Amino acid sequence: MDRRIGAQYYTLREHIRTIEDFEETCRKVREIGYQLIQISATPLPAAAMKPIIDRYGLQVVVTHRGYEDFVHHIEEIIDYNKTLGCELCGIGMMPDAYRKSSEGITEFIAGINKAADELRKEGLYLGYHNHALEFARLDGRFIMDRLIQETNPEKVKFIVDTYWLQVGGVNPAQFISGLGERAMAIHFKDLKANTDNTTEMAEVGEGSLNWDEIIKACDRAGARWALVEQDICRRDPFESMKMSYEYLKTKGFC
């Protein structure tokens, strides 16, 4: 796995709404030490972002878009990712309408297989990002099992979220090992258990996940990139990103 740790810009979504803020965010992210980034949750066009990304020596390795864009605007997604120089095009979440029935799952899977076919023609991959919902059962089958078994392994990859695996009752290291090279990118996100029996998202190294085992599993699987993501921060998100980065440096990342 690439030891250049990445920054998931969804964590910094309030700071990438304008091109001026986007440049300042890139400056701060690079100053922390991050070299790889994921572009998410910004309305900015790729052509406007690309020169700034290059100026700060950053590399885009993942993007996220909604499923409907993959259905109705696949050509725009292809152009967007090619402009950014990014080969992994992620779907952030399965829409609610599809996950209520087995028939809905079947329709969703057909849609992502079709989109993946179009992306591979252009040298790109489709990546599915998990939450906990994929570990619910419908008609006796886990949704995640269907996503793995009924999609083309050469074209559909996964953006594995460690926090949501744990919330879903799944051991992150074991899941990543089992998924193998289809675990193309990993979201490093920690889960903190509190004394009042609640849990929350935390900076990497501040929670209860076993990062030594997760990192070993990523290497065994052949995962390509790891990116720090924290949907909800208990402090300034740039400070949270710095804390995670500094912890991961002690684990051999840079």
mmCIF file of C-alpha atoms in Angstrom, residues 95-102 104-105 138:
data_model
loop_
_atom_site.group_PDB
_atom_site.id
_atom_site.type_symbol
_atom_site.label_atom_id
_atom_site.label_comp_id
_atom_site.label_asym_id
_atom_site.label_seq_id
_atom_site.Cartn_x
_atom_site.Cartn_y
_atom_site.Cartn_z
ATOM 1 C CA PRO A 95 -29.753 5.563 -2.174
ATOM 2 C CA ASP A 96 -32.494 4.732 0.305
ATOM 3 C CA ALA A 97 -34.994 3.783 -2.391
ATOM 4 C CA TYR A 98 -32.914 0.775 -3.487
ATOM 5 C CA ARG A 99 -32.094 -0.739 -0.110
ATOM 6 C CA LYS A 100 -35.653 -1.470 0.990
ATOM 7 C CA SER A 101 -36.087 -4.691 -0.993
ATOM 8 C CA SER A 102 -34.166 -7.450 -2.738
ATOM 9 C CA GLY A 104 -34.162 -2.740 -5.290
ATOM 10 C CA ILE A 105 -30.724 -4.198 -4.578
ATOM 11 C CA LEU A 138 -32.656 -8.818 3.118
#
